[in-house]
mmCIF file of N, CA, C and O in Angstrom:
data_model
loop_
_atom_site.group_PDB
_atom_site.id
_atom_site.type_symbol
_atom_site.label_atom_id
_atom_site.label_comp_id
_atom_site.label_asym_id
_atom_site.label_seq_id
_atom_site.Cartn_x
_atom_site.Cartn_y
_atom_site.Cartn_z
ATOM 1 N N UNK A 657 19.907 -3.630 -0.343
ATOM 2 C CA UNK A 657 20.122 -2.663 0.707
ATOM 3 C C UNK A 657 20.858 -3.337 1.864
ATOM 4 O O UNK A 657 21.974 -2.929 2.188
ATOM 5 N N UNK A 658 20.386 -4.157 2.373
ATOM 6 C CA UNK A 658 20.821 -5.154 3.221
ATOM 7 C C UNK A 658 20.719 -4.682 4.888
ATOM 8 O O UNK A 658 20.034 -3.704 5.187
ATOM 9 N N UNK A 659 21.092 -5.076 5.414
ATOM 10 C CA UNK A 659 21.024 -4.561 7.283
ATOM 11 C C UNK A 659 19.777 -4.674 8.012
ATOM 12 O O UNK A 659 19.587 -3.938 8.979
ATOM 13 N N UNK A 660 19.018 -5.413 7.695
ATOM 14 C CA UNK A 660 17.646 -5.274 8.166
ATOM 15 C C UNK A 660 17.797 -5.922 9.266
ATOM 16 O O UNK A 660 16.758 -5.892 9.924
ATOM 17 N N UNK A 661 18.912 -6.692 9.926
ATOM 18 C CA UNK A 661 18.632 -7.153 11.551
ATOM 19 C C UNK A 661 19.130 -5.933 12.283
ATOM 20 O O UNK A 661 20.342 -5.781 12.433
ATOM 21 N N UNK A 662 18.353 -5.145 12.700
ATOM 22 C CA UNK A 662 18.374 -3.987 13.674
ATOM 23 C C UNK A 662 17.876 -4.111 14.899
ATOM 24 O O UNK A 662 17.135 -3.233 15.342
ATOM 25 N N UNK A 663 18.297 -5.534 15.845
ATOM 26 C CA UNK A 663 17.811 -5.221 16.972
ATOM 27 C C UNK A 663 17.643 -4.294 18.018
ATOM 28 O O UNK A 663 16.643 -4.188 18.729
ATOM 29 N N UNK A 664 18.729 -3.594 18.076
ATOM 30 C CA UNK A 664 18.960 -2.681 19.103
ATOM 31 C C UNK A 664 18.402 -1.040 18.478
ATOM 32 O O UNK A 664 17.878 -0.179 19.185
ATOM 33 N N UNK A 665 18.633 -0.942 17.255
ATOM 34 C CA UNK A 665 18.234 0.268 16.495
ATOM 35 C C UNK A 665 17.384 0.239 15.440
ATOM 36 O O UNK A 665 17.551 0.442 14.238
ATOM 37 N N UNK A 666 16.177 -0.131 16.287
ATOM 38 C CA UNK A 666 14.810 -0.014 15.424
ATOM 39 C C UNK A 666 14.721 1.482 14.657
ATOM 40 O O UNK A 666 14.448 1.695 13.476
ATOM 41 N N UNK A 667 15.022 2.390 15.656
ATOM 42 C CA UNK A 667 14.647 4.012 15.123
ATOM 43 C C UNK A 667 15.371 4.383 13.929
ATOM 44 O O UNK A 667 14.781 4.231 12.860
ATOM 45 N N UNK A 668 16.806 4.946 13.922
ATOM 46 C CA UNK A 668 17.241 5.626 12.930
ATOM 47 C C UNK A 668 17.398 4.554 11.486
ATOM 48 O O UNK A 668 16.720 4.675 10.465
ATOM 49 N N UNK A 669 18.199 3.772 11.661
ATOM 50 C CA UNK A 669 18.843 2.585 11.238
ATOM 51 C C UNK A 669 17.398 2.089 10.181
ATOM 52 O O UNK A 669 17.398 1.792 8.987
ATOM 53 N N UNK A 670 16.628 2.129 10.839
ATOM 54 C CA UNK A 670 15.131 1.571 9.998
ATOM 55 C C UNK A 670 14.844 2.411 9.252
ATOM 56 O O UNK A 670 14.895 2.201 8.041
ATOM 57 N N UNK A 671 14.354 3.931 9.907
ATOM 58 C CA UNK A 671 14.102 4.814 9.041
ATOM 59 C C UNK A 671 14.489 5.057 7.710
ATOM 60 O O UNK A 671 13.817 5.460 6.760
ATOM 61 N N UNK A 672 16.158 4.627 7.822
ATOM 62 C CA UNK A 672 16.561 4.792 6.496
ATOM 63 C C UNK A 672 16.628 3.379 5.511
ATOM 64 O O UNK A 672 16.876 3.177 4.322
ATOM 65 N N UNK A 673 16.455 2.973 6.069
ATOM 66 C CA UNK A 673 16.383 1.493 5.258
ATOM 67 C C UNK A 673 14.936 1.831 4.247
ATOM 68 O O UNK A 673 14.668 1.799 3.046
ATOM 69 N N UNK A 674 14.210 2.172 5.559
ATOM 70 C CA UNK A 674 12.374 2.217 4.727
ATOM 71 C C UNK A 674 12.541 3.353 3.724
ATOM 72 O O UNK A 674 11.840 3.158 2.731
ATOM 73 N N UNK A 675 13.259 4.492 3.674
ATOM 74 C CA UNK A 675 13.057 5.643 3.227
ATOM 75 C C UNK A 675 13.682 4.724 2.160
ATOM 76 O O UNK A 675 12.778 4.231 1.486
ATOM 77 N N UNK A 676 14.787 4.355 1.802
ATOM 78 C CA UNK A 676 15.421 3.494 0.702
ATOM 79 C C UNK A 676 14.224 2.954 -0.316
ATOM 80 O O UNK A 676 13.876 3.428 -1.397
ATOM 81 N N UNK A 677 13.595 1.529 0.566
ATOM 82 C CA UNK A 677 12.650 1.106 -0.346
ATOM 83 C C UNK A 677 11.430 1.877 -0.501
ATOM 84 O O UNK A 677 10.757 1.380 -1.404
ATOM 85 N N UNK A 678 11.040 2.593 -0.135
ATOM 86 C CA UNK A 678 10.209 3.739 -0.463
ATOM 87 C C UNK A 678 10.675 4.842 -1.435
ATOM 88 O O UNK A 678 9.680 5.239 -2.042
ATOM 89 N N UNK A 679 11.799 5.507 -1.833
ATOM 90 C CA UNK A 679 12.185 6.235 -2.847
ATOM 91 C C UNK A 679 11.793 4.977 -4.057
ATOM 92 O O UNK A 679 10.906 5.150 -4.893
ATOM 93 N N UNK A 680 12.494 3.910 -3.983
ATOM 94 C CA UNK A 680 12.851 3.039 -4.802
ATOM 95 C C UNK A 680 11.357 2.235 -5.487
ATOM 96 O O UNK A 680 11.315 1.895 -6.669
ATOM 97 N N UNK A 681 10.419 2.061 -4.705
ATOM 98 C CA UNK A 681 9.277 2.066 -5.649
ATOM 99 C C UNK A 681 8.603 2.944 -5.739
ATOM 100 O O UNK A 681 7.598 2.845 -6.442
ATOM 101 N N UNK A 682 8.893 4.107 -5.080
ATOM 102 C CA UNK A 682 8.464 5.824 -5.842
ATOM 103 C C UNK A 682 9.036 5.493 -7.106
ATOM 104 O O UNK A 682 8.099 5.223 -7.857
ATOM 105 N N UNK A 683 10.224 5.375 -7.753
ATOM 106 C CA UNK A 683 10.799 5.474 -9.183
ATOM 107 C C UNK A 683 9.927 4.504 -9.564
ATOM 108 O O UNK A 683 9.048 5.140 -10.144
ATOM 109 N N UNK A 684 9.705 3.643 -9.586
ATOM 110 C CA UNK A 684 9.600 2.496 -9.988
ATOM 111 C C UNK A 684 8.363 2.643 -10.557
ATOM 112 O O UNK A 684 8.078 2.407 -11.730
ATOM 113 N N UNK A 685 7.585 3.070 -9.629
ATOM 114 C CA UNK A 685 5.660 3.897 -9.996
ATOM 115 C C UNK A 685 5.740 4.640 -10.893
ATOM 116 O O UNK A 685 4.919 4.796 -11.798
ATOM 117 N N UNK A 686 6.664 5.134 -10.745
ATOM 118 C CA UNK A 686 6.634 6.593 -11.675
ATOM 119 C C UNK A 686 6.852 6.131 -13.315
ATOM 120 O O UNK A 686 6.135 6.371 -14.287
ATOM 121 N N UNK A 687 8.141 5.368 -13.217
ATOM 122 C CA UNK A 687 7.925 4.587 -14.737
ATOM 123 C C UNK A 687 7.441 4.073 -15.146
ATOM 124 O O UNK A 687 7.659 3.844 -16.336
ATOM 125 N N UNK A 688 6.575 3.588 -14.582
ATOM 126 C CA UNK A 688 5.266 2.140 -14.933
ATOM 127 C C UNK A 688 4.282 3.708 -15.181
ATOM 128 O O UNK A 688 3.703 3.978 -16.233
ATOM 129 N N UNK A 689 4.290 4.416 -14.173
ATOM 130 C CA UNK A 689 3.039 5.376 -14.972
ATOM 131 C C UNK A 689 3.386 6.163 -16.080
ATOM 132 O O UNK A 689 2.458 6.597 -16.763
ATOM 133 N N UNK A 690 4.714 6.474 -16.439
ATOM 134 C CA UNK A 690 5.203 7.092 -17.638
ATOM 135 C C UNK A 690 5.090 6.128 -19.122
ATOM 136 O O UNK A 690 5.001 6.455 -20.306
ATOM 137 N N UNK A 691 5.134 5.022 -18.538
ATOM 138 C CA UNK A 691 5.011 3.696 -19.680
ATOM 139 C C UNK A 691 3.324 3.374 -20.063
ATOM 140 O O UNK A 691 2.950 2.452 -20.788
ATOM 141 N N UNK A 692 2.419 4.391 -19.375
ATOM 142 C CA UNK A 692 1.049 3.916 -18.985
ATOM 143 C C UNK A 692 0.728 2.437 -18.899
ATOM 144 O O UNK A 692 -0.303 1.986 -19.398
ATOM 145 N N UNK A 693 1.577 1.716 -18.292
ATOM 146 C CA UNK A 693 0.945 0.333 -17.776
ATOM 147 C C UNK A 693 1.139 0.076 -16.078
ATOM 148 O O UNK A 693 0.874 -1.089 -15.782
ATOM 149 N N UNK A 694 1.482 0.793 -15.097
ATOM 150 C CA UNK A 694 0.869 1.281 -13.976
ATOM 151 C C UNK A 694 -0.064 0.145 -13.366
ATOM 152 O O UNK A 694 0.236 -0.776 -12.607
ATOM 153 N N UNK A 695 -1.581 0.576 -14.064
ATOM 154 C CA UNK A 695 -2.853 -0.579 -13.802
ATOM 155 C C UNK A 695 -2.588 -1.854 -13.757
ATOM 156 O O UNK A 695 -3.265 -2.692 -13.161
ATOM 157 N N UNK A 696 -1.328 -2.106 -14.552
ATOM 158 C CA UNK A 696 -1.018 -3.595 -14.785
ATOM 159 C C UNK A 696 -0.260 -4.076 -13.924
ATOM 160 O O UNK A 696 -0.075 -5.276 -13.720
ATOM 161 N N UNK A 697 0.175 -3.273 -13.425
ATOM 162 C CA UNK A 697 2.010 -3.777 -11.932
ATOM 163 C C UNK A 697 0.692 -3.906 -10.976
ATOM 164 O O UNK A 697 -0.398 -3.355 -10.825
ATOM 165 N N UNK A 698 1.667 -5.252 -10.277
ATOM 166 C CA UNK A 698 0.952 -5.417 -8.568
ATOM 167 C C UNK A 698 2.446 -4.957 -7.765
ATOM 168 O O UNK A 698 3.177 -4.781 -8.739
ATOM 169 N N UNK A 699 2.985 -4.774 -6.980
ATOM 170 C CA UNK A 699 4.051 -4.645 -6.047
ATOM 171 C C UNK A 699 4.176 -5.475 -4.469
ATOM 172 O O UNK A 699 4.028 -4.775 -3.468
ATOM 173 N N UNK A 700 4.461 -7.023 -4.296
ATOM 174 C CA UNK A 700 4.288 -7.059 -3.072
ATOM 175 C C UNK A 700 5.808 -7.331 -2.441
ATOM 176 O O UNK A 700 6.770 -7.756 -3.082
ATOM 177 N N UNK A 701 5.790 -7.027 -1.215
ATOM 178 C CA UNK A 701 6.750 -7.433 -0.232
ATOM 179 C C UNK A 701 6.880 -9.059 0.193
ATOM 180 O O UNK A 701 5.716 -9.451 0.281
ATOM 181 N N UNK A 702 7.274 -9.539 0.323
ATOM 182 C CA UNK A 702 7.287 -10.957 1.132
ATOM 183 C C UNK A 702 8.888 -11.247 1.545
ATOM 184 O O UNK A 702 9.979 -10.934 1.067
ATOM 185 N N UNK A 703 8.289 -12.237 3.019
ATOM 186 C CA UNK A 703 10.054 -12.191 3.634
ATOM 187 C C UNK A 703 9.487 -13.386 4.621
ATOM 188 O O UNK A 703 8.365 -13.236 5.104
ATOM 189 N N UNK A 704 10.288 -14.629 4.941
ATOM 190 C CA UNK A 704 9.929 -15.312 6.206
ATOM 191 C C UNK A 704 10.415 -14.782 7.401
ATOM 192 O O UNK A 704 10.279 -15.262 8.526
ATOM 193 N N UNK A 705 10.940 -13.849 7.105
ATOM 194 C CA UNK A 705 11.133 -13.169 8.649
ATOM 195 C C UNK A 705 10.298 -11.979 9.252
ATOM 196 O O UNK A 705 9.722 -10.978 8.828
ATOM 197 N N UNK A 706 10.573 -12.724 10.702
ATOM 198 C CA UNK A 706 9.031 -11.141 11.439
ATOM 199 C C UNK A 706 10.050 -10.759 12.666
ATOM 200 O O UNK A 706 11.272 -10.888 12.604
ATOM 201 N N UNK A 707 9.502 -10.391 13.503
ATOM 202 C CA UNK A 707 10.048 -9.382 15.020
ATOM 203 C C UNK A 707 8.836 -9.495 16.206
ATOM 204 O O UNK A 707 7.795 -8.866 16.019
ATOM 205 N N UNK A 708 8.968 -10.144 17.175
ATOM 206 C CA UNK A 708 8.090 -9.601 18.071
ATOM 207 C C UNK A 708 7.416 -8.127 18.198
ATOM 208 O O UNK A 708 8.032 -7.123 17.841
ATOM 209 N N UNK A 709 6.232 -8.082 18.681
ATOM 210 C CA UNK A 709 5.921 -7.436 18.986
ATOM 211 C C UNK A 709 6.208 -6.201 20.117
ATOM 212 O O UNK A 709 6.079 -5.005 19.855
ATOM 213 N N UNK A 710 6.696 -6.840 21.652
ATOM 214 C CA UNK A 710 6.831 -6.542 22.299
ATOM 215 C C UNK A 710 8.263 -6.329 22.681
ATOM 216 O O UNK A 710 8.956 -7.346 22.639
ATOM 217 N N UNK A 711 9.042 -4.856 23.163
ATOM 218 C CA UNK A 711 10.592 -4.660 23.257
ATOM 219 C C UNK A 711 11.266 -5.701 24.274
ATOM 220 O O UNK A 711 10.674 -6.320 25.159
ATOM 221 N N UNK A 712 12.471 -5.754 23.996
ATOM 222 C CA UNK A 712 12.888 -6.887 24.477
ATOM 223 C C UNK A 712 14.125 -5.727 25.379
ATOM 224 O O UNK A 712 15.255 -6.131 25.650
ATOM 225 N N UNK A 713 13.772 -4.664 25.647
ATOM 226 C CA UNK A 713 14.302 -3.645 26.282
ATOM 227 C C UNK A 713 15.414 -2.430 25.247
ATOM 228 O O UNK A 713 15.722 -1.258 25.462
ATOM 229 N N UNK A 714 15.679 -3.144 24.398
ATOM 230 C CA UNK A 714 16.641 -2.354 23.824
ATOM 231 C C UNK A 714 15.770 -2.133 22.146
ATOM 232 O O UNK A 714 15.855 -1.135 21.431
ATOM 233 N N UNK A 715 14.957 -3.416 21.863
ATOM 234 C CA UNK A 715 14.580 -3.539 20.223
ATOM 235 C C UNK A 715 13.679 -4.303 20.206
ATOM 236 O O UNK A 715 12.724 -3.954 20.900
ATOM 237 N N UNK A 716 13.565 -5.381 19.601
ATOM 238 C CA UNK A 716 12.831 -6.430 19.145
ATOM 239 C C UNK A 716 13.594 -7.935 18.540
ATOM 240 O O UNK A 716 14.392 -8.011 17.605
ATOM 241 N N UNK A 717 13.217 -8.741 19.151
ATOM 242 C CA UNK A 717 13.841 -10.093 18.982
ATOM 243 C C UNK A 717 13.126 -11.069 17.696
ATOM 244 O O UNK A 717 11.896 -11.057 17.645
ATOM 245 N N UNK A 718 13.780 -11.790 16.810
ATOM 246 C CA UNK A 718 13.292 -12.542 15.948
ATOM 247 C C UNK A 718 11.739 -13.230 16.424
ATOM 248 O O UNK A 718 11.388 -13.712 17.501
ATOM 249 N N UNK A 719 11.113 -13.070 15.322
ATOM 250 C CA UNK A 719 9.416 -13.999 15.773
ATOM 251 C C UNK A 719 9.081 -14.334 14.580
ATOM 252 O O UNK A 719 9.835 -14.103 13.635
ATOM 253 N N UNK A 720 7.528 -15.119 14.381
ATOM 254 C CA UNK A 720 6.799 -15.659 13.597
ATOM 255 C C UNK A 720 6.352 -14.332 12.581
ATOM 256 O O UNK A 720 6.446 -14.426 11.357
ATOM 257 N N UNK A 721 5.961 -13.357 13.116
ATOM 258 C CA UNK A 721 5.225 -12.489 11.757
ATOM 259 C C UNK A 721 6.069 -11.489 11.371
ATOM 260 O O UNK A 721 7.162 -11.270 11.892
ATOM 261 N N UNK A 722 5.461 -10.719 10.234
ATOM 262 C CA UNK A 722 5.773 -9.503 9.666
ATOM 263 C C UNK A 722 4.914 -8.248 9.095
ATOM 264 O O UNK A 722 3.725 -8.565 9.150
ATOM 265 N N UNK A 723 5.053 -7.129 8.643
ATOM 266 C CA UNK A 723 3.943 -6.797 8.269
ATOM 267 C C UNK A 723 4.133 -6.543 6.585
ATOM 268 O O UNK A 723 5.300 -6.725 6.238
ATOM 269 N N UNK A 724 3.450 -6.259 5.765
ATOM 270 C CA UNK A 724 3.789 -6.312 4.353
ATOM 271 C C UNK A 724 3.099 -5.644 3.766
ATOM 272 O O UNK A 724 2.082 -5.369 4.404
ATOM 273 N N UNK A 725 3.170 -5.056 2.440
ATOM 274 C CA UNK A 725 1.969 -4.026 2.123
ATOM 275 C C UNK A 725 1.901 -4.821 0.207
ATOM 276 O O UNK A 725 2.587 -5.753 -0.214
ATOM 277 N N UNK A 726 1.331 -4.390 -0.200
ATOM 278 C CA UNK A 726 0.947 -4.591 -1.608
ATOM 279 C C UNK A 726 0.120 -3.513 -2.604
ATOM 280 O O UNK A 726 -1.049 -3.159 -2.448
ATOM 281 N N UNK A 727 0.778 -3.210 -3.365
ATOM 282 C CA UNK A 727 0.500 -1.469 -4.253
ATOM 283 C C UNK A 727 0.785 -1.750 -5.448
ATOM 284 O O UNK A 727 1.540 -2.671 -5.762
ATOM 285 N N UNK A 728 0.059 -0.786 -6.457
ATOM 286 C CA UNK A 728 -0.130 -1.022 -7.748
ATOM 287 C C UNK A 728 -1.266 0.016 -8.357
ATOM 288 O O UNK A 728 -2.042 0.669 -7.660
ATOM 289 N N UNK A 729 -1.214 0.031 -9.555
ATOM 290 C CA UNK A 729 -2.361 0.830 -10.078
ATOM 291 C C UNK A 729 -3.683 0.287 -9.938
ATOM 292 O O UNK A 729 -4.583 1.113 -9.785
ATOM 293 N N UNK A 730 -4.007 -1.016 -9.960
ATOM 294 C CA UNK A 730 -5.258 -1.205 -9.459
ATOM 295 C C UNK A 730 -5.646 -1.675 -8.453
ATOM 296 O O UNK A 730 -6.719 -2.279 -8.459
ATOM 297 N N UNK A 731 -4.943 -1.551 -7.353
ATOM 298 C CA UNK A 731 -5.062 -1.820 -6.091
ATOM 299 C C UNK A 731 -5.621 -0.998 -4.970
ATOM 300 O O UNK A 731 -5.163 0.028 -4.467
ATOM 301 N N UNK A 732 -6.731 -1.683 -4.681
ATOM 302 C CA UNK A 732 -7.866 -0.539 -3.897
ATOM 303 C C UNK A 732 -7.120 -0.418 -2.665
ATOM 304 O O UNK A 732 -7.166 -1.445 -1.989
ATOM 305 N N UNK A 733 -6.246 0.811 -2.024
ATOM 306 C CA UNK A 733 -5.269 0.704 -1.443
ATOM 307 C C UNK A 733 -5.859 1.577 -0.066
ATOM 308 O O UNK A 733 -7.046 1.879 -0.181
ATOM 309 N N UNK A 734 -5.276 1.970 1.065
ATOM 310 C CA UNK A 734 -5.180 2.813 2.369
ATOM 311 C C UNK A 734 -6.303 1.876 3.061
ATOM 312 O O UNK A 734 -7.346 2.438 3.396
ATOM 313 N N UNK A 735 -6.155 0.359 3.322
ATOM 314 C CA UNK A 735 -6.635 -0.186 4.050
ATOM 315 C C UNK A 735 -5.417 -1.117 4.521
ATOM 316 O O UNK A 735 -4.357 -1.389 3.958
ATOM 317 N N UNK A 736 -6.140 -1.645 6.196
ATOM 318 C CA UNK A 736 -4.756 -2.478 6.732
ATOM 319 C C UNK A 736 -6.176 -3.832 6.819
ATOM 320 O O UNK A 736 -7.388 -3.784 7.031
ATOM 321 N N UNK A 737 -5.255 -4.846 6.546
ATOM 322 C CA UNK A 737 -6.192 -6.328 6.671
ATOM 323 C C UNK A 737 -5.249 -6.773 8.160
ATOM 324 O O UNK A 737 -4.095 -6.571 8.537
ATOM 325 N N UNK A 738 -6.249 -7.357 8.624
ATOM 326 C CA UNK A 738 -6.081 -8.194 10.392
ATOM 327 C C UNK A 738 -6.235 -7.253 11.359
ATOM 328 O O UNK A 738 -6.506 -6.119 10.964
ATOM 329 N N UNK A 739 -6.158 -7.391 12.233
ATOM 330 C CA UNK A 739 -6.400 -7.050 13.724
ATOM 331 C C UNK A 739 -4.780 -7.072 14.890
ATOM 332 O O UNK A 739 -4.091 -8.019 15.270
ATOM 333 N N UNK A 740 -4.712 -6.104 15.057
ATOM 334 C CA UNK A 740 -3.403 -5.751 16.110
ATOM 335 C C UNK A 740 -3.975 -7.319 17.044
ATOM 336 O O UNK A 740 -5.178 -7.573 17.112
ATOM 337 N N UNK A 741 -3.127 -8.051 17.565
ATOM 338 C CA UNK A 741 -3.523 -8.534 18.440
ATOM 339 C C UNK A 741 -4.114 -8.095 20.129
ATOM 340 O O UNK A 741 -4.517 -8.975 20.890
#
């Protein structure tokens, strides 16, 4: 997909990026559940790059974290692990 340094245009610019990888392991689920092995896929994200937290007036400036999710058929899922700082 590519473009993910969006400092200045967190809003639209992101939206569609996420909507991207979100269709894209929608398909992806969908064939693993059409194949019935689903239970067997884990799905994670990983990236060494994060974003501050806090706007830097226009966006968000390069930092230490990120956030990441992990999904799958047997993944006891709609929980967030850590604490907002």
């Amino acid at each position: 997909i590519g473009g993910f340094d969006t400092h200045s245009d967190n809003g639209p610019v992101l939206t569609s990026l996420l909507s991207q990888i979100d269709d894209s392991i929608g398909c992806f689920a969908s064939e693993m559940k059409s194949q019935g092995i689903w239970s067997n896929v884990t799905v994670i994200s990983a990236s060494e790059f994060g974003r501050t937290l806090t706007s830097n007036g226009l966006g968000t400036d390069h930092a230490w974290g990120g956030n990441h999710f992990i999904a799958g058929g047997s993944v006891a899922g709609g929980r967030i692990h850590g604490q907002y700082p």
